[in-house]
Coordinates of N, CA, C and O in Angstrom, one line a residue:
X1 N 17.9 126.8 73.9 CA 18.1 126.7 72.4 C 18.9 125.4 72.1 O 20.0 125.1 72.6
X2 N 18.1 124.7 71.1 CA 19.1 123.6 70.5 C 19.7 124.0 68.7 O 19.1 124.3 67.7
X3 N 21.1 123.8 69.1 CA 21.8 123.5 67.8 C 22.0 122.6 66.4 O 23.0 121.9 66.5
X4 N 21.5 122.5 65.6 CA 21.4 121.0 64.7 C 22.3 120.9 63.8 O 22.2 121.9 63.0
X5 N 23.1 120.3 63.6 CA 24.3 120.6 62.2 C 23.8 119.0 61.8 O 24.0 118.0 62.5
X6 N 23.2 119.1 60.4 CA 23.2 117.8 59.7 C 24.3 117.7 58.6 O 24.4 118.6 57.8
X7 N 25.4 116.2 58.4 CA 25.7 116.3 57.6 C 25.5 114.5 57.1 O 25.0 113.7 57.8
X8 N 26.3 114.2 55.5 CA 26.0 112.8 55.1 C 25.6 112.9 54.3 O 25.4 111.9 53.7
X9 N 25.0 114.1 53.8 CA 24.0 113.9 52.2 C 24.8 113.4 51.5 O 25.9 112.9 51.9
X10 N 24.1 113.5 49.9 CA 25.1 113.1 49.3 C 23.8 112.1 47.7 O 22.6 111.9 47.7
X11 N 25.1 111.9 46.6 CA 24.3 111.2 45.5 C 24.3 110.0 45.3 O 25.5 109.7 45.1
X12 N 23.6 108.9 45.3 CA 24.0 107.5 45.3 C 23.0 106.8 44.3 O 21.9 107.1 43.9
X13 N 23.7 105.5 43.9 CA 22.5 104.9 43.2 C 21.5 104.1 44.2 O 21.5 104.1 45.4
X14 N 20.7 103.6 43.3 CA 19.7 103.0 43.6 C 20.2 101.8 44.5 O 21.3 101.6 44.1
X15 N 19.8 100.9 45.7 CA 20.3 100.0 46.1 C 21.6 100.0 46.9 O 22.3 99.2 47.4
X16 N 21.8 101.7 46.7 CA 22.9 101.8 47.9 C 22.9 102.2 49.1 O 21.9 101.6 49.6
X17 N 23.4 102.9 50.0 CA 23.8 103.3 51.1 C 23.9 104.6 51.4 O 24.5 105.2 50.5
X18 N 23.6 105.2 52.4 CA 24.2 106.5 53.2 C 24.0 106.4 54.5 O 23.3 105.4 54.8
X19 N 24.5 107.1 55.6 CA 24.7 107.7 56.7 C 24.7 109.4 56.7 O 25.5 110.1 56.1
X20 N 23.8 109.8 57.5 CA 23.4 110.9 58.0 C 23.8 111.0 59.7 O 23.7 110.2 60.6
X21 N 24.2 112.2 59.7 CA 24.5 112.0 61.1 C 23.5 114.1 61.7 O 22.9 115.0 61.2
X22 N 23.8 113.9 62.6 CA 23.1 115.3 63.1 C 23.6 115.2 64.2 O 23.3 114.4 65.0
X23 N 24.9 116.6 64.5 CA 24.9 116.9 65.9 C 24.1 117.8 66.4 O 23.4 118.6 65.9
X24 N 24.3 117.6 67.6 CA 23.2 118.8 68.4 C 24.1 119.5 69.7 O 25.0 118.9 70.3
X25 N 23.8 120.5 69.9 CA 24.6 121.2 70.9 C 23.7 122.1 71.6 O 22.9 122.5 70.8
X26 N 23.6 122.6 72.5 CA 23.0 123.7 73.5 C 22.1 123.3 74.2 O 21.3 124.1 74.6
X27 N 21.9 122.4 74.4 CA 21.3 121.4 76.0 C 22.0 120.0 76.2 O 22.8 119.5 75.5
X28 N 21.7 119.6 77.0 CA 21.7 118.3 77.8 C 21.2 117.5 76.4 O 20.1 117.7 75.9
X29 N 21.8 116.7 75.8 CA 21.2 115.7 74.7 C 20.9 114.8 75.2 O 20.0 114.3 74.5
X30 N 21.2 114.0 76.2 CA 20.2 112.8 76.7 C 18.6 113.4 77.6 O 18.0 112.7 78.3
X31 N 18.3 114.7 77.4 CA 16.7 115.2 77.5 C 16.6 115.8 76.3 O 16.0 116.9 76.3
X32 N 16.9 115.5 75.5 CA 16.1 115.9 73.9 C 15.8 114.5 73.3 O 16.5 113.5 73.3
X33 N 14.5 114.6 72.6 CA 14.5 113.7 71.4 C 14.4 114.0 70.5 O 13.9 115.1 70.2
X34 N 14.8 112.8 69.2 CA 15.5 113.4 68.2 C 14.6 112.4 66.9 O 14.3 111.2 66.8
X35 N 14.4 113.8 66.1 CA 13.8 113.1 64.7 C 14.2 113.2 63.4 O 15.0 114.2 63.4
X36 N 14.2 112.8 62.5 CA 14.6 113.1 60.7 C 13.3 113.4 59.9 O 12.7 112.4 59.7
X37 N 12.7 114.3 59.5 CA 11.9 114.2 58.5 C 12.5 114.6 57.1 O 13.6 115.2 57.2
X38 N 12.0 114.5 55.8 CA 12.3 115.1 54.6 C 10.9 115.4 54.1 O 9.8 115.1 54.3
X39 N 11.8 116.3 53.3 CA 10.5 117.1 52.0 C 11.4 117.0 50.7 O 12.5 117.4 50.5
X40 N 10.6 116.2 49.5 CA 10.6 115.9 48.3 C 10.3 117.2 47.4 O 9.1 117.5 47.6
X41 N 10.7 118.0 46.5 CA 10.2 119.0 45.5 C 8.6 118.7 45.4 O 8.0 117.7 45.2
X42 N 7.8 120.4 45.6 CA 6.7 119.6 45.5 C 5.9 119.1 46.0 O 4.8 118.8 45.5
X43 N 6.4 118.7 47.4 CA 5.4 117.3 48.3 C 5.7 118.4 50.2 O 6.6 119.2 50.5
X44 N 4.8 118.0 50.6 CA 4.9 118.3 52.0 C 6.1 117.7 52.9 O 6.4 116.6 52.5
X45 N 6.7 118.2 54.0 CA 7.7 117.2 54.7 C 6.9 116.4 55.5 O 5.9 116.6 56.1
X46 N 7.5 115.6 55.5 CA 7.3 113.7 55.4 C 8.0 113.6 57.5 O 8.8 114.3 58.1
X47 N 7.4 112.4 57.8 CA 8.0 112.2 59.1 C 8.7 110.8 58.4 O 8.1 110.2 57.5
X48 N 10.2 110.4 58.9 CA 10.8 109.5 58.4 C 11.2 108.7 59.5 O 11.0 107.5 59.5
X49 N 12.0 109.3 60.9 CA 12.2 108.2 61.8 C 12.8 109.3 63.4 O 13.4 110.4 63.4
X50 N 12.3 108.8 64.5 CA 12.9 109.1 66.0 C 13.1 108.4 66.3 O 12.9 107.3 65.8
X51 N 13.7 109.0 67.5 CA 14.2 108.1 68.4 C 13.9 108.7 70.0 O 13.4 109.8 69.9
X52 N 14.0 108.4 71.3 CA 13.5 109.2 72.2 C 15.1 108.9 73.0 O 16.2 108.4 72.8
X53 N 14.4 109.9 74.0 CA 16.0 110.8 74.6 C 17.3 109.8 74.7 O 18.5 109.8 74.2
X54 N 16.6 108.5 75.9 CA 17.2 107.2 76.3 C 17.8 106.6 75.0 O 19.0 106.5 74.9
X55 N 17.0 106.2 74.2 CA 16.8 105.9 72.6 C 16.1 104.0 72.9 O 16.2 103.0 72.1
X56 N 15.5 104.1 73.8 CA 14.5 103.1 74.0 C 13.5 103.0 73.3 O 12.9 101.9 73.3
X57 N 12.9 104.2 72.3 CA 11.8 104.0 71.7 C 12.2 104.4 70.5 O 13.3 104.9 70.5
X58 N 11.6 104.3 69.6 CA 12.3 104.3 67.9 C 10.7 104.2 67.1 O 9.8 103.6 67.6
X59 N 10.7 104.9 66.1 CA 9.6 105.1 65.2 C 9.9 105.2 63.7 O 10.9 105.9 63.3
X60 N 9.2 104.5 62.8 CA 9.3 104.9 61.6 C 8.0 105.0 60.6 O 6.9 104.5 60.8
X61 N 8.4 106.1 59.3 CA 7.6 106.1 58.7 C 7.3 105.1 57.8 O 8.3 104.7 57.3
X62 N 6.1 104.4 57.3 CA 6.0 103.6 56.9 C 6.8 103.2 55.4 O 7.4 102.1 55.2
X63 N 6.9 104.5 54.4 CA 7.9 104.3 53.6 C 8.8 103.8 53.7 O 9.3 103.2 52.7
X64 N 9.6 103.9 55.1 CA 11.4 103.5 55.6 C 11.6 102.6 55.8 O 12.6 102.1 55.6
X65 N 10.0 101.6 56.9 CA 10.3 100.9 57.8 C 10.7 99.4 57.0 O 10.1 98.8 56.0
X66 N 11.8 99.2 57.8 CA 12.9 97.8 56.9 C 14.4 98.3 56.5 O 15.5 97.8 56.8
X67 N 14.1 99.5 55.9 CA 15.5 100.1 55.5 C 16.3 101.0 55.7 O 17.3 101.2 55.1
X68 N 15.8 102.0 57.1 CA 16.5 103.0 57.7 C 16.3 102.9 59.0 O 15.2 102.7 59.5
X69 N 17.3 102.9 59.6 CA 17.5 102.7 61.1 C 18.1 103.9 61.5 O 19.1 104.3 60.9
X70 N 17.3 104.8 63.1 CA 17.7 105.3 63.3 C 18.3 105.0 64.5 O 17.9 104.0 65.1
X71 N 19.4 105.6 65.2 CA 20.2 105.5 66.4 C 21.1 106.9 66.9 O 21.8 107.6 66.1
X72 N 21.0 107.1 68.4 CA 21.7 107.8 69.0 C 23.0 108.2 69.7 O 22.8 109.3 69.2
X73 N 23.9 108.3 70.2 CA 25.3 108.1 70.6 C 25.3 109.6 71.6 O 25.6 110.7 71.2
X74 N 24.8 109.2 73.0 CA 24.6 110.1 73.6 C 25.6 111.1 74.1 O 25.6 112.2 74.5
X75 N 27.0 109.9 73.9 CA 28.3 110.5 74.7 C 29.1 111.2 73.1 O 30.3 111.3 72.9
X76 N 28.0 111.7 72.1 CA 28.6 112.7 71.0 C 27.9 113.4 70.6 O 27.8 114.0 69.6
X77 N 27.0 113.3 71.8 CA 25.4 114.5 71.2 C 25.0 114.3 69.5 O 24.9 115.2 68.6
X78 N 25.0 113.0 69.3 CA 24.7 113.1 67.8 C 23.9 112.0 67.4 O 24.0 110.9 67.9
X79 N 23.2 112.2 66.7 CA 21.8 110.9 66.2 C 22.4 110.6 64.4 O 23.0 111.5 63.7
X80 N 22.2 109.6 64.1 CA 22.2 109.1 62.8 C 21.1 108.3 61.8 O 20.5 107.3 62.2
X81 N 21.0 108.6 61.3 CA 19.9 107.7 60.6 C 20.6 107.0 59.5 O 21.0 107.8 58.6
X82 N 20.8 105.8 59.4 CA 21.4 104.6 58.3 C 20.3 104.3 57.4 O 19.1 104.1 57.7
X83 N 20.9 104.2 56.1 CA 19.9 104.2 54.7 C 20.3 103.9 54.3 O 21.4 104.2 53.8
X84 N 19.4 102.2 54.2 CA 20.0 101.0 53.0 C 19.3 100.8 52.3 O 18.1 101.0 52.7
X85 N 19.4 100.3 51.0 CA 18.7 99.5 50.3 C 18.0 101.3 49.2 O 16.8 101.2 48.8
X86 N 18.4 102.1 48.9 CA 17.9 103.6 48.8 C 17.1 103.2 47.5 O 17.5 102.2 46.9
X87 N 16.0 103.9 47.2 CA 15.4 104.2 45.9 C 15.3 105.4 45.7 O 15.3 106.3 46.6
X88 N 15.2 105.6 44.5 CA 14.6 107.0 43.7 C 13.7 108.1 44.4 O 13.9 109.3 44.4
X89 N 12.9 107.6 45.0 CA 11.8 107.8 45.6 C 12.4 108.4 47.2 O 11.7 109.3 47.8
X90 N 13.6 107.8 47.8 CA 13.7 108.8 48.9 C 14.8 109.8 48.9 O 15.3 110.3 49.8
X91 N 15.0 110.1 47.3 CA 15.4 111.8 47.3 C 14.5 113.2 47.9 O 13.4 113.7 47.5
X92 N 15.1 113.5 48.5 CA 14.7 114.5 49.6 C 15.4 115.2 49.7 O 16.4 115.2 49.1
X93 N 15.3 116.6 50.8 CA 16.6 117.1 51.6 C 15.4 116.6 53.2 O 14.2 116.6 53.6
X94 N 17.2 116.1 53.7 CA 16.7 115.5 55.3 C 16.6 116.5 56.3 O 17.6 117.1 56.6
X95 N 15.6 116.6 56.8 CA 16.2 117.7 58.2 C 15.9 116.4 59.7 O 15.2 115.4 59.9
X96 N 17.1 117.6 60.5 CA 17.0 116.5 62.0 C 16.2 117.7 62.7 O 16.2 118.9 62.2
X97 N 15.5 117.1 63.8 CA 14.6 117.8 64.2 C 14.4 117.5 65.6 O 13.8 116.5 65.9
X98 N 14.8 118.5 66.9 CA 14.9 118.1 68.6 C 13.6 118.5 69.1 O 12.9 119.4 68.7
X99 N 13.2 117.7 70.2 CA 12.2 118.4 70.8 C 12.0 117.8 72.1 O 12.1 116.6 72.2
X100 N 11.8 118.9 73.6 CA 11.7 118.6 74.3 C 10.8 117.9 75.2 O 11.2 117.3 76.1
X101 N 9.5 118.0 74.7 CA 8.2 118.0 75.4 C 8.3 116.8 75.7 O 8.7 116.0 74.8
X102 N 8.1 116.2 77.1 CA 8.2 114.8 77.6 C 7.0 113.9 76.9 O 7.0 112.6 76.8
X103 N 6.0 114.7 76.7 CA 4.5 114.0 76.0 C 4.4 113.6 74.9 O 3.3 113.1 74.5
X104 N 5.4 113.7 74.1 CA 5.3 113.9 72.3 C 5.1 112.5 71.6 O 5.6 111.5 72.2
X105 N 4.7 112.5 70.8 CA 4.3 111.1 69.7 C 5.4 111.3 69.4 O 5.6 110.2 68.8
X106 N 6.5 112.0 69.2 CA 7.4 112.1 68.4 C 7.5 111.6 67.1 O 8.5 111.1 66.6
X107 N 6.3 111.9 66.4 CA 6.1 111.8 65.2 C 5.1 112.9 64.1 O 4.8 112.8 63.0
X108 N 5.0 113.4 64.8 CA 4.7 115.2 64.4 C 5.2 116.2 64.2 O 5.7 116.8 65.1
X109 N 5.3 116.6 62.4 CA 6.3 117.7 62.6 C 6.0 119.2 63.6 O 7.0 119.9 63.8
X110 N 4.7 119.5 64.1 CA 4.4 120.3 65.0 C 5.0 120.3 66.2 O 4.7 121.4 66.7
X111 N 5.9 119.3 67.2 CA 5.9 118.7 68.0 C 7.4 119.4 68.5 O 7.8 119.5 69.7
X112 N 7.9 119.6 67.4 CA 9.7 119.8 67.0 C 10.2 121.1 67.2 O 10.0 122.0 66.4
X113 N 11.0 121.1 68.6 CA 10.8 123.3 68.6 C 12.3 123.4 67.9 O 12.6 124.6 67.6
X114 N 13.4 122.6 67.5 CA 14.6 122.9 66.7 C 15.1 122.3 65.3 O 16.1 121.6 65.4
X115 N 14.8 122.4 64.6 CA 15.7 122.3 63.0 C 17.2 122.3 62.7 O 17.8 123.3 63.2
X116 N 17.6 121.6 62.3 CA 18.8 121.5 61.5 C 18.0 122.4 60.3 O 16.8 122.7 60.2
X117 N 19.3 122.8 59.3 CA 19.4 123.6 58.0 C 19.1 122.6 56.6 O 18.8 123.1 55.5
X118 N 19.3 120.7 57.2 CA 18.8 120.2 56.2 C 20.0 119.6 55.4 O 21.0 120.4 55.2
X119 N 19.9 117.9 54.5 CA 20.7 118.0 54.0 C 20.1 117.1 52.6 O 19.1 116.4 52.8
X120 N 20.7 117.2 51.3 CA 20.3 117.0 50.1 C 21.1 115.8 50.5 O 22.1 115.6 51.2
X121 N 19.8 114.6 49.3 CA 19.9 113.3 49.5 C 19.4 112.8 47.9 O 18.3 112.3 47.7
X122 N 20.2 112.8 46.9 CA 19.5 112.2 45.7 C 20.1 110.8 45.2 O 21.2 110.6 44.8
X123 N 19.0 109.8 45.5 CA 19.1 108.6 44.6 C 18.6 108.6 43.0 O 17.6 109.0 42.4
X124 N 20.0 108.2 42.7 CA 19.9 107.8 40.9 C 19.4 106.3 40.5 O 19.9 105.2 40.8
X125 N 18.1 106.7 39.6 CA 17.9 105.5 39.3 C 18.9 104.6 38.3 O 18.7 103.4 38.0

């Protein structure tokens, strides 16, 4: 079993900034990799960005790519995803999302056997 505690939400304007962070606890975190997806009111959850165990490989969704970077910190068991430049449009609630399978596109929410609880992200236009 993996643990996910997301925190960092939060309200911001348009053109600003957040940090998300997600710890993880109850395995080895350098054999997990780690993802962010959100779901918008309304809309299906969205794949937004990974990273793989090493954090040698990194993915994003096309919406993000330019303005959120994700990254790992293996000696705190915790992954972050940085959000600059924010619009209206990526109000969401974020969830982090672990998964072990050494084969994964890591970009499928199918793919993902642990969840975080999720955290609320609203940009004001």
């Amino acid at each position: 079993q993996v643990q996910l505690v997301e925190s960092g939400g939060g309200l911001v304007q348009a053109g600003g900034s957040l940090r998300l962070s997600c710890a993880a606890s109850g395995r080895t975190f350098s054999n997990i990799d780690m993802g962010w997806f959100r779901q918008a009111p309304g809309k299906e959850r969205e794949f937004v960005a990974a990273i793989s165990r090493g954090g040698g490989r990194t993915y994003y969704g096309d919406s993000v790519k330019g303005r959120l970077t994700i990254v790992r910190d293996n000696a705190k068991n915790t992954v972050y995803l940085q959000m600059n430049s924010l619009k209206p449009e990526d109000t969401a609630v974020y969830y982090c999302a672990a998964q072990t399978d050494y084969y994964s596109t890591l970009q499928r929410e199918g793919e993902y056997e642990y969840w975080g609880q999720g955290t609320q992200v609203t940009v004001s236009s």
